[in-house]
Amino acid sequence: MQMSNRISAFQCSPIRRLSPYARDAVKRGVKVYHLNIGQPDIKTPPQVIEAVRDYDETIIAYGNSEGRQELREALPAYYAKYGLSVQADDILITTGGSEALQFAFMTLCDPYDEVIIPEPYYTNVSSFAHSAMVTLVPVTSKMEDGFALPDISEFEKRITRKTGAILVCSPNNPTGHVYTEDELLQLLTLCEKHDIFLIVDEVYREFCYDGKQFSSVLAFEQFSDRIICVDSFSKRYSMCGSRIGALISKNKDVLANALKLAQARLCPPDIEQVAAHAALKTDDKYLVDVQAEYEKRRNFIVEGLKKIEGVKCSTPKGAFYLVAELPVDDAENFATFMLRDFNLNGETVMVAPCEDFYVTKGIGHKQVRIAYVLNTHDLERAVACIDAGLKAYRTQVMGE
Ligand SMILES: Cc1ncc(COP(=O)(O)O)c(C=O)c1O
């Protein structure tokens, strides 16, 4: 039977599509270090798990489409810690940041409208754009510039009557770039000039390194009418499976219209919202420690990768990913080889090929995204596997 043209055009996620090879490797007794997915090994705060255990409703009922009121009312205090003024009414609780991104596309854009995005970008955005029949228009950011904001004129050149929004992610997945206040101001000024929206995905807000202060788009109150901020509990409290996020906007029309989508999907998961509410009571030290742990891992992996001949990467300033350029002909073949044909003393790694983190064809095919979500002991093993795997691939596959 025929499937829709729309779904046929969707990609299989480059973060997950090699998983069958990883499962086969495990069946063969090979240990796989998962650097492909942003699934941290950090413990969820214990009171989050306790809140799930203590959930004492007798019926798991549908809740408000906007999200549990007590969660919406608790969130402003979290933002206030960063000097950001967000009210409960500015917040729509969503099923992960993923749903907030989908709501943003559907609310701002008609079919065939365009969203401008720096590439490489968080690859799942491609599927959200396809669902909304929105075209992603890329502006390429470059490793040699640390994936900083390309010249603002590159964005302006791409604005047409069809442009609904610019979407950026800060701290960035996959590049680790943290947008400066000045970069955000340039983007907002451009959005104002052309009367379009700026969507900023801030799900990695806490994870900034080298003493760098994070600049949130929510601080730009003079532009608040054209801002949507995407947020999530997933990475912050290492509770990715609980699927709670938020769409935040001071623009009441945005929220009123996004609510129509929220009503159609009824409500966000209820038990998970109780867990998210408990997460907000987490001691600040938890996030300080997690940030320090990721910074340590960042330093460790960058140092390890830079020692491997032919590997290039820039030093990420935030989030927990980096893009590495490998001395191979095709990063997807290499990633498959690592899982299917290679092991170092019974161990190997899974990485995400980067080609589909770009809209532009022909770039990124030698790049992989690495998520440094494992402890430094495991990262050390993983780097050794990449080093040995590259040598084996170049001899056995590239015939060097
Ligand atoms: C940049 C970015 N935005 C949004 C998401 C979605 O997160 P979730 O739906 O788990 O909140 C992710 C997940 O990896 C991400 O990396």
Coordinates of C-alpha atoms and ligand atoms in Angstrom, one line a residue:
M1 CA 0.0 0.0 0.0
Q2 CA 1.1 3.5 -0.8
M3 CA 2.5 5.7 2.0
S4 CA 2.1 9.5 1.9
N5 CA 4.7 11.5 -0.1
R6 CA 5.2 13.5 3.0
I7 CA 6.3 10.6 5.2
S8 CA 8.4 9.2 2.4
A9 CA 10.4 12.5 2.5
F10 CA 11.1 12.1 6.2
Q11 CA 14.6 11.0 7.2
C12 CA 15.4 8.1 9.5
S13 CA 17.2 9.9 12.3
P14 CA 21.0 9.7 11.9
I15 CA 21.1 9.6 15.7
R16 CA 19.2 6.3 15.8
R17 CA 19.2 4.6 12.4
L18 CA 22.4 2.6 13.0
S19 CA 20.9 1.2 16.2
P20 CA 20.2 -2.3 14.6
Y21 CA 24.0 -2.6 14.0
A22 CA 24.6 -1.6 17.6
R23 CA 22.1 -4.3 18.9
D24 CA 23.8 -6.9 16.7
A25 CA 27.2 -5.9 18.1
V26 CA 25.8 -6.3 21.6
K27 CA 24.4 -9.8 20.7
R28 CA 28.0 -10.7 19.6
G29 CA 29.2 -9.7 23.0
V30 CA 30.7 -6.4 22.0
K31 CA 30.3 -3.4 24.4
V32 CA 29.1 -0.3 22.6
Y33 CA 29.9 3.1 23.9
H34 CA 26.9 5.3 22.9
L35 CA 28.2 8.7 21.8
N36 CA 25.4 8.9 19.2
I37 CA 22.6 10.1 21.4
G38 CA 22.2 12.9 24.1
Q39 CA 21.3 10.4 26.8
P40 CA 23.3 11.4 29.8
D41 CA 24.6 8.8 32.4
I42 CA 24.0 11.4 35.1
K43 CA 21.6 10.3 37.9
T44 CA 18.1 12.0 37.9
P45 CA 17.6 13.9 41.2
P46 CA 16.3 11.3 43.7
Q47 CA 13.2 13.4 44.6
V48 CA 12.1 13.2 41.0
I49 CA 12.0 9.4 41.2
E50 CA 10.3 9.6 44.6
A51 CA 7.6 11.9 43.3
V52 CA 6.8 9.3 40.7
R53 CA 6.7 6.6 43.4
D54 CA 4.5 8.8 45.6
Y55 CA 2.0 9.7 42.8
D56 CA -1.2 9.0 44.8
E57 CA -4.1 9.7 42.4
T58 CA -6.6 6.9 42.1
I59 CA -7.2 7.8 38.4
I60 CA -4.6 9.0 36.0
A61 CA -6.9 11.6 34.5
Y62 CA -6.5 14.0 31.6
G63 CA -5.1 17.3 32.8
N64 CA -5.2 20.9 31.5
S65 CA -3.9 21.2 27.9
E66 CA -1.7 24.1 29.1
G67 CA -0.1 21.8 31.6
R68 CA -0.5 21.3 35.4
Q69 CA -1.1 24.7 36.9
E70 CA 1.2 24.1 39.9
L71 CA 4.0 23.3 37.4
R72 CA 3.4 26.5 35.4
E73 CA 3.2 28.5 38.6
A74 CA 6.5 27.0 39.9
L75 CA 8.5 27.7 36.7
P76 CA 8.7 31.5 37.1
A77 CA 10.9 31.1 40.2
Y78 CA 13.3 28.9 38.1
Y79 CA 13.6 31.6 35.4
A80 CA 13.9 34.4 38.1
K81 CA 17.2 32.7 39.2
Y82 CA 18.6 33.8 35.9
G83 CA 17.1 37.3 36.1
L84 CA 14.4 36.4 33.6
S85 CA 10.8 37.6 34.0
V86 CA 8.5 34.8 32.9
Q87 CA 4.9 34.4 34.2
A88 CA 2.9 31.2 34.4
D89 CA 0.6 32.6 31.6
D90 CA 3.6 32.8 29.3
I91 CA 4.2 29.0 29.5
L92 CA 2.6 26.2 27.7
I93 CA 3.8 22.8 29.1
T94 CA 4.6 20.4 26.2
T95 CA 5.5 16.8 25.7
G96 CA 9.2 17.6 25.6
G97 CA 11.0 20.4 23.9
S98 CA 10.3 18.4 20.7
E99 CA 6.6 19.2 20.9
A100 CA 7.3 22.8 21.6
L101 CA 9.3 23.0 18.4
Q102 CA 6.5 21.3 16.5
F103 CA 3.9 23.7 18.0
A104 CA 6.2 26.7 17.0
F105 CA 6.4 25.6 13.4
M106 CA 2.6 24.9 13.1
T107 CA 1.7 28.2 14.8
L108 CA 4.0 30.5 12.9
C109 CA 4.1 28.9 9.4
D110 CA 1.8 27.9 6.6
P111 CA 2.7 25.1 4.2
Y112 CA 5.6 26.0 2.0
D113 CA 6.7 28.8 4.4
E114 CA 10.3 29.0 5.3
V115 CA 12.3 28.9 8.5
I116 CA 16.0 30.1 8.3
I117 CA 18.3 28.0 10.4
P118 CA 22.1 27.9 10.9
E119 CA 23.5 24.5 9.9
P120 CA 24.6 22.1 11.2
Y121 CA 21.4 22.0 13.2
Y122 CA 19.6 19.6 15.6
T123 CA 18.6 17.0 12.9
N124 CA 15.2 16.2 14.3
V125 CA 14.1 19.7 13.4
S126 CA 14.0 18.4 9.8
S127 CA 11.2 16.1 10.7
F128 CA 9.3 18.8 12.6
A129 CA 9.6 21.0 9.5
H130 CA 8.4 18.2 7.2
S131 CA 5.3 17.6 9.4
A132 CA 4.4 21.3 9.2
M133 CA 5.4 21.3 5.4
V134 CA 7.9 24.1 6.2
T135 CA 11.1 24.5 4.2
L136 CA 14.3 24.9 6.2
V137 CA 16.6 27.5 4.6
P138 CA 20.2 27.0 5.8
V139 CA 23.0 29.4 6.6
T140 CA 26.1 27.4 7.0
S141 CA 28.2 27.9 10.2
K142 CA 31.8 26.8 10.0
M143 CA 34.1 24.7 12.3
E144 CA 37.0 27.1 11.7
D145 CA 34.8 29.9 13.3
G146 CA 33.8 27.7 16.2
F147 CA 30.4 27.5 14.5
A148 CA 29.6 31.1 15.6
L149 CA 26.8 33.1 14.1
P150 CA 27.5 33.6 10.4
D151 CA 27.4 37.2 9.1
I152 CA 24.0 38.5 9.7
S153 CA 23.8 39.6 6.1
E154 CA 23.7 35.9 5.2
F155 CA 20.4 35.6 7.1
E156 CA 19.0 38.8 5.6
K157 CA 19.8 37.6 2.1
R158 CA 17.6 34.6 2.7
I159 CA 14.5 36.4 4.0
T160 CA 11.6 36.3 1.6
R161 CA 7.8 36.8 1.8
K162 CA 7.6 33.2 2.8
T163 CA 9.9 33.5 5.9
G164 CA 8.1 32.8 9.1
A165 CA 11.0 32.7 11.5
I166 CA 14.6 32.2 12.2
L167 CA 15.4 29.3 14.5
V168 CA 18.6 29.0 16.5
C169 CA 19.7 26.7 19.3
S170 CA 21.9 27.9 22.2
P171 CA 23.9 26.3 23.6
N172 CA 23.9 24.5 20.3
N173 CA 23.3 20.9 19.4
P174 CA 25.4 19.7 17.6
T175 CA 28.1 22.4 17.5
G176 CA 28.4 23.5 21.2
H177 CA 28.3 27.2 20.2
V178 CA 26.8 29.5 22.8
Y179 CA 25.2 32.5 21.1
T180 CA 26.5 35.8 22.6
E181 CA 24.2 38.6 23.7
D182 CA 25.4 40.5 20.6
E183 CA 24.6 37.7 18.3
L184 CA 21.1 37.4 19.7
L185 CA 20.6 41.2 19.4
Q186 CA 21.7 41.1 15.8
L187 CA 19.1 38.3 15.1
L188 CA 16.3 40.1 16.9
T189 CA 17.0 43.4 15.2
L190 CA 16.8 41.6 11.9
C191 CA 13.6 39.8 12.9
E192 CA 12.1 43.1 13.9
K193 CA 13.1 44.8 10.6
H194 CA 11.4 42.0 8.6
D195 CA 8.6 41.4 11.1
I196 CA 9.3 37.7 11.6
F197 CA 9.8 35.6 14.7
L198 CA 12.9 34.3 16.5
I199 CA 12.6 30.9 17.9
V200 CA 15.4 30.0 20.4
D201 CA 15.9 26.5 21.6
E202 CA 17.5 26.8 25.1
V203 CA 17.2 23.2 26.3
Y204 CA 20.9 23.2 27.3
R205 CA 20.8 26.5 29.1
E206 CA 22.8 25.4 32.2
F207 CA 25.6 23.7 30.3
C208 CA 28.1 26.5 29.4
Y209 CA 31.8 26.3 29.9
D210 CA 35.0 28.3 30.5
G211 CA 33.1 30.6 32.9
K212 CA 31.0 31.9 30.0
Q213 CA 27.7 33.5 31.0
F214 CA 24.6 32.2 29.2
S215 CA 22.5 34.9 27.4
S216 CA 18.9 33.9 27.2
V217 CA 16.6 35.3 24.5
L218 CA 14.1 35.9 27.2
A219 CA 16.2 38.7 28.6
F220 CA 15.4 40.8 25.5
E221 CA 12.1 42.2 26.7
Q222 CA 11.8 44.9 24.1
F223 CA 11.5 42.2 21.5
S224 CA 9.3 39.9 23.5
D225 CA 6.4 39.9 21.1
R226 CA 8.4 38.1 18.4
I227 CA 10.2 35.6 20.6
I228 CA 9.4 31.9 21.2
C229 CA 11.7 30.1 23.6
V230 CA 11.8 26.3 23.6
D231 CA 12.7 24.6 26.9
S232 CA 12.9 21.1 28.4
F233 CA 13.5 19.2 31.6
S234 CA 15.1 16.3 29.7
K235 CA 18.8 17.3 29.8
R236 CA 18.7 19.7 32.7
Y237 CA 17.6 17.1 35.2
S238 CA 18.7 14.0 33.2
M239 CA 15.1 12.9 32.9
C240 CA 14.9 12.5 29.1
G241 CA 12.3 9.7 29.2
S242 CA 9.8 11.8 31.1
R243 CA 9.0 14.0 28.1
I244 CA 8.3 17.3 29.7
G245 CA 9.2 20.6 28.0
A246 CA 7.7 24.1 27.5
L247 CA 6.9 26.7 24.9
I248 CA 7.4 30.2 26.3
S249 CA 6.2 33.4 24.7
K250 CA 5.0 36.8 25.8
N251 CA 3.0 37.0 22.6
K252 CA -0.5 36.1 23.6
D253 CA -1.6 35.2 20.1
V254 CA 1.2 32.7 19.8
L255 CA 0.1 31.0 23.0
A256 CA -3.6 31.1 22.2
N257 CA -3.0 29.5 18.8
A258 CA -0.5 27.0 20.1
L259 CA -3.1 26.0 22.7
K260 CA -5.4 24.8 19.9
L261 CA -2.7 22.2 19.1
A262 CA -2.3 21.5 22.8
Q263 CA -6.0 20.9 23.2
A264 CA -6.0 18.5 20.2
R265 CA -3.4 16.4 21.9
L266 CA -5.4 16.7 25.2
C267 CA -2.6 17.1 27.8
P268 CA 1.1 16.5 28.5
P269 CA 1.8 13.3 30.5
D270 CA 0.5 13.8 34.0
I271 CA 2.8 11.7 36.2
E272 CA 5.8 13.2 34.4
Q273 CA 4.6 16.7 35.2
V274 CA 4.5 15.7 38.9
A275 CA 8.1 14.5 38.4
A276 CA 9.1 17.8 36.6
H277 CA 7.6 19.8 39.5
A278 CA 9.7 17.9 41.9
A279 CA 12.7 18.5 39.7
L280 CA 12.3 22.2 40.2
K281 CA 12.9 21.7 43.9
T282 CA 16.4 20.3 43.1
D283 CA 19.2 21.9 45.1
D284 CA 21.1 24.4 42.9
K285 CA 24.3 22.4 43.6
Y286 CA 23.0 19.6 41.4
L287 CA 23.2 21.7 38.3
V288 CA 26.5 23.3 39.3
D289 CA 28.0 19.8 39.7
V290 CA 26.5 18.5 36.5
Q291 CA 27.8 21.5 34.6
A292 CA 31.3 20.9 36.1
E293 CA 31.1 17.2 35.1
Y294 CA 30.3 18.0 31.5
E295 CA 33.0 20.6 31.3
K296 CA 35.5 18.0 32.6
R297 CA 34.2 15.6 29.9
R298 CA 34.4 18.3 27.2
N299 CA 38.0 18.9 28.1
F300 CA 38.8 15.2 28.1
I301 CA 37.2 14.4 24.8
V302 CA 38.5 17.4 22.9
E303 CA 42.1 16.6 24.1
G304 CA 41.7 13.0 23.2
L305 CA 40.3 13.6 19.7
K306 CA 42.8 16.2 18.9
K307 CA 45.6 13.7 19.5
I308 CA 44.2 11.4 16.8
E309 CA 45.9 12.0 13.5
G310 CA 43.6 13.7 10.9
V311 CA 40.7 14.4 13.3
K312 CA 39.6 18.0 13.6
C313 CA 37.1 19.5 16.0
S314 CA 36.4 22.9 17.5
T315 CA 36.1 23.2 21.3
P316 CA 32.4 23.4 22.2
K317 CA 31.5 26.2 24.6
G318 CA 28.3 24.6 25.8
A319 CA 25.7 21.7 25.6
F320 CA 27.4 18.3 25.4
Y321 CA 28.1 17.6 21.8
L322 CA 30.8 18.3 19.3
V323 CA 31.2 18.0 15.6
A324 CA 34.4 16.2 14.6
E325 CA 35.7 16.0 11.0
L326 CA 37.3 12.6 10.4
P327 CA 40.0 11.5 7.9
V328 CA 37.5 9.1 6.1
D329 CA 35.7 9.1 2.8
D330 CA 32.2 8.8 4.3
A331 CA 31.3 9.2 8.0
E332 CA 28.2 7.1 7.8
N333 CA 30.2 4.2 6.3
F334 CA 32.7 4.6 9.1
A335 CA 30.0 4.7 11.8
T336 CA 28.5 1.5 10.3
F337 CA 32.0 -0.1 10.1
M338 CA 32.6 0.6 13.8
L339 CA 29.5 -1.3 14.8
R340 CA 29.4 -4.1 12.2
D341 CA 33.1 -4.9 11.4
F342 CA 35.2 -3.6 14.2
N343 CA 36.0 -3.9 17.9
L344 CA 38.9 -3.1 20.1
N345 CA 39.3 -5.8 22.7
G346 CA 35.5 -6.4 22.6
E347 CA 34.5 -2.7 22.6
T348 CA 33.4 -0.2 20.0
V349 CA 31.6 3.2 19.7
M350 CA 28.4 4.4 18.1
V351 CA 28.5 7.9 16.7
A352 CA 26.0 10.0 14.7
P353 CA 27.0 10.8 11.1
C354 CA 26.6 14.5 10.5
E355 CA 25.4 14.7 6.9
D356 CA 21.8 15.0 7.9
F357 CA 22.5 17.7 10.4
Y358 CA 22.9 19.9 7.3
V359 CA 20.2 21.0 4.7
T360 CA 22.9 21.7 2.2
K361 CA 23.9 18.5 0.3
G362 CA 27.5 17.6 0.1
I363 CA 28.8 19.1 3.3
G364 CA 29.2 17.2 6.6
H365 CA 29.7 13.8 5.0
K366 CA 33.1 13.5 6.7
Q367 CA 31.7 14.7 10.0
V368 CA 30.2 12.9 13.0
R369 CA 28.4 14.3 16.1
I370 CA 29.8 13.1 19.4
A371 CA 27.7 13.3 22.5
Y372 CA 30.1 13.4 25.5
V373 CA 27.5 12.0 27.9
L374 CA 29.6 9.3 29.4
N375 CA 32.0 9.4 32.3
T376 CA 35.7 10.0 31.6
H377 CA 36.7 6.4 32.0
D378 CA 34.2 5.3 29.3
L379 CA 35.3 8.3 27.2
E380 CA 38.9 7.2 27.4
R381 CA 37.9 3.8 26.1
A382 CA 35.7 5.3 23.4
V383 CA 38.5 7.6 22.1
A384 CA 40.9 4.6 22.0
C385 CA 38.2 2.8 19.9
I386 CA 37.9 5.7 17.5
D387 CA 41.6 5.9 17.1
A388 CA 42.0 2.2 16.4
G389 CA 38.8 2.1 14.3
L390 CA 40.0 4.9 12.1
K391 CA 43.3 3.1 11.4
A392 CA 41.4 -0.1 10.6
Y393 CA 38.9 1.6 8.4
R394 CA 41.5 3.4 6.4
T395 CA 43.4 0.2 5.8
Q396 CA 40.5 -2.2 5.3
V397 CA 38.0 0.0 3.6
M398 CA 39.9 2.9 2.0
G399 CA 42.7 0.6 1.0
E400 CA 45.5 2.9 2.3
Ligands
LIG1 C1 18.5 21.1 20.7 C2 17.4 20.2 21.2 N1 16.2 20.6 21.2 C3 15.1 19.8 21.6 C4 15.4 18.5 22.0 C5 14.2 17.7 22.4 O1 14.3 17.4 23.7 P1 13.0 16.8 24.5 O2 11.9 16.5 23.5 O3 13.5 15.5 25.1 O4 12.7 17.8 25.5 C6 16.7 18.0 22.0 C7 17.0 16.6 22.3 O5 18.0 16.1 22.1 C8 17.7 18.9 21.5 O6 19.0 18.4 21.5

